[in-house]
Coordinates of C-alpha atoms in Angstrom, one line a residue:
Chain Q
S238 CA 0.5 0.1 -0.1
D239 CA 1.2 3.4 -0.7
L240 CA 0.7 5.4 2.3
D241 CA 1.1 8.9 1.1
A242 CA -1.7 8.3 -1.2
G243 CA -3.7 6.7 2.0
R244 CA -3.1 10.5 4.1
Q245 CA -4.0 12.3 0.7
K246 CA -6.9 10.0 0.2
A247 CA -7.3 10.7 4.1
T248 CA -7.6 14.7 3.9
S249 CA -11.5 13.6 3.0
C250 CA -11.7 12.1 6.6
A251 CA -10.2 14.5 8.9
G252 CA -13.4 16.5 9.2
C253 CA -15.0 13.5 10.8
H254 CA -12.3 11.5 12.0
G255 CA -9.9 13.9 13.1
V256 CA -6.5 15.2 11.1
A257 CA -4.5 12.7 13.3
G258 CA -6.7 10.3 13.6
I259 CA -8.4 11.0 16.5
S260 CA -12.2 12.0 16.4
N261 CA -14.0 15.4 17.2
N262 CA -17.1 13.6 18.3
P263 CA -17.8 10.6 20.8
A264 CA -19.5 8.9 18.6
W265 CA -16.7 8.5 15.9
P266 CA -14.0 6.3 16.3
N267 CA -10.5 6.7 17.0
L268 CA -8.8 5.9 13.5
A269 CA -5.2 5.9 14.8
G270 CA -3.3 2.9 15.4
Q271 CA -6.4 0.7 14.7
K272 CA -5.5 -2.4 13.0
E273 CA -4.8 -2.1 9.2
Q274 CA -6.9 -5.4 8.4
Y275 CA -9.6 -4.4 10.3
L276 CA -9.5 -1.2 9.0
Q277 CA -9.8 -2.2 5.3
I278 CA -12.9 -5.0 6.0
Q279 CA -14.4 -2.2 7.4
L280 CA -14.6 0.0 4.5
L281 CA -15.1 -2.7 2.6
A282 CA -18.1 -3.8 4.3
F283 CA -19.1 0.4 4.0
R284 CA -18.7 0.3 0.2
D285 CA -20.0 -2.9 -0.5
G286 CA -23.4 -2.4 1.6
L287 CA -22.1 -4.9 4.5
R288 CA -22.2 -3.1 7.1
S289 CA -25.2 0.2 7.4
N290 CA -24.5 3.8 8.6
P291 CA -25.7 6.7 6.2
I292 CA -22.4 8.9 5.9
M293 CA -19.7 6.1 5.6
N294 CA -22.0 4.1 2.9
G295 CA -21.6 7.5 1.1
M296 CA -18.3 8.2 1.9
A297 CA -17.1 4.6 1.0
K298 CA -18.8 4.6 -2.5
T299 CA -16.5 5.6 -4.6
L300 CA -13.3 4.3 -2.5
T301 CA -10.9 1.7 -5.1
D302 CA -9.6 -1.1 -3.7
A303 CA -6.2 0.9 -3.7
D304 CA -7.7 3.6 -1.9
I305 CA -9.4 1.2 0.6
D306 CA -5.8 -0.3 1.2
N307 CA -4.1 3.0 1.1
L308 CA -6.6 4.7 3.8
A309 CA -6.3 1.6 5.9
A310 CA -2.5 1.4 5.9
Y311 CA -2.6 5.5 6.5
F312 CA -4.4 5.1 9.6
A313 CA -2.8 2.1 11.2
S314 CA 0.6 4.0 10.9
L315 CA -0.6 7.0 12.8
K316 CA 0.6 7.0 16.6
R317 CA -2.4 6.3 19.2
E318 CA -1.5 9.1 21.4
Chain F
S104 CA -21.0 3.4 34.7
D105 CA -19.2 1.2 37.1
L106 CA -15.7 0.7 35.9
D107 CA -14.7 -2.2 38.4
A108 CA -18.1 -4.0 36.9
G109 CA -16.4 -3.2 33.1
R110 CA -13.0 -5.0 34.3
Q111 CA -15.2 -7.6 35.8
K112 CA -17.1 -8.1 32.0
A113 CA -14.2 -7.6 29.9
T114 CA -12.9 -10.8 30.9
S115 CA -14.6 -12.0 28.2
C116 CA -13.4 -10.4 25.6
A117 CA -10.1 -10.4 26.7
G118 CA -9.2 -13.3 24.3
C119 CA -9.4 -11.3 21.1
H120 CA -9.4 -7.9 22.2
G121 CA -6.5 -8.6 24.3
V122 CA -5.9 -7.9 28.3
A123 CA -5.1 -4.0 27.6
G124 CA -7.9 -3.6 24.8
I125 CA -5.4 -4.0 22.1
S126 CA -6.1 -7.0 19.7
N127 CA -4.1 -10.3 19.2
N128 CA -5.5 -10.3 15.7
P129 CA -5.0 -7.9 12.7
A130 CA -8.6 -8.4 11.8
W131 CA -9.8 -7.7 15.7
P132 CA -10.2 -4.1 16.5
N133 CA -8.2 -2.4 19.3
L134 CA -10.3 -1.2 22.5
A135 CA -8.6 0.7 24.1
G136 CA -9.3 4.5 24.5
Q137 CA -11.7 4.1 21.3
K138 CA -14.5 7.0 22.3
E139 CA -17.2 5.3 24.6
Q140 CA -20.6 5.9 22.7
Y141 CA -18.8 4.5 19.6
L142 CA -18.2 1.7 21.9
Q143 CA -21.8 1.9 23.1
I144 CA -23.5 1.7 19.8
Q145 CA -21.4 -1.1 18.6
L146 CA -22.1 -3.2 21.1
L147 CA -26.2 -2.2 21.0
A148 CA -25.7 -3.0 17.3
F149 CA -24.3 -6.3 17.7
R150 CA -26.7 -7.2 20.4
D151 CA -30.0 -5.7 18.5
G152 CA -28.5 -7.6 15.1
L153 CA -28.1 -4.1 13.7
R154 CA -24.6 -4.8 12.5
S155 CA -23.6 -8.4 11.6
N156 CA -20.8 -10.5 13.0
P157 CA -20.8 -14.0 13.7
I158 CA -18.3 -13.9 17.1
M159 CA -19.9 -10.5 17.9
N160 CA -23.5 -11.3 17.6
G161 CA -23.1 -14.0 19.9
M162 CA -21.1 -12.7 22.8
A163 CA -23.2 -9.2 22.9
K164 CA -26.2 -11.6 22.7
T165 CA -26.7 -11.6 26.6
L166 CA -25.1 -8.3 27.4
T167 CA -27.5 -5.7 29.4
D168 CA -27.5 -2.1 28.9
A169 CA -25.5 -2.0 32.2
D170 CA -23.1 -4.6 30.5
I171 CA -22.8 -2.5 27.6
D172 CA -22.4 1.1 29.4
N173 CA -19.5 -0.1 32.0
L174 CA -17.9 -2.4 29.0
A175 CA -17.8 1.3 26.9
A176 CA -16.3 2.9 29.6
Y177 CA -13.9 0.8 31.1
F178 CA -12.3 0.4 27.2
A179 CA -12.4 3.8 26.4
S180 CA -10.5 4.7 30.2
L181 CA -7.9 2.2 28.9
K182 CA -4.6 3.9 28.0
R183 CA -4.2 3.7 24.1
E184 CA -0.6 2.6 24.1

């Protein structure tokens, strides 16, 4: 996966999940330092409708497999401070 | 919520999510330091079938609302090291 591409793509996630992957809202999960494969599985599930959340289904709809790999790698790489 | 009760209840979660809430398997999420309300929402969703995962639907089936509150508070309280 490509961390820089992940970082780029993640700019559209920062609004809810925080610039450093620590979210601004108690109902939205922190992503920093989460397990890479878990993040991948959830993004695929949101994209393919296996997991339903109005916001995330919309956000994930246009992600390619490569985007998902890169995003998962990027957020997993962030320190969990 | 009751952190001690949450710690007690969490003994049955440690097998997958790790004693300190950092999981042993790349496909299972870390819970330490996750957002309390997010954890609550997910446990309720697993219990009530709004989110499907064979393992977690089973684990959550018998949890009471108090268990869920206590578990969410407990894992949220763990350091995110």
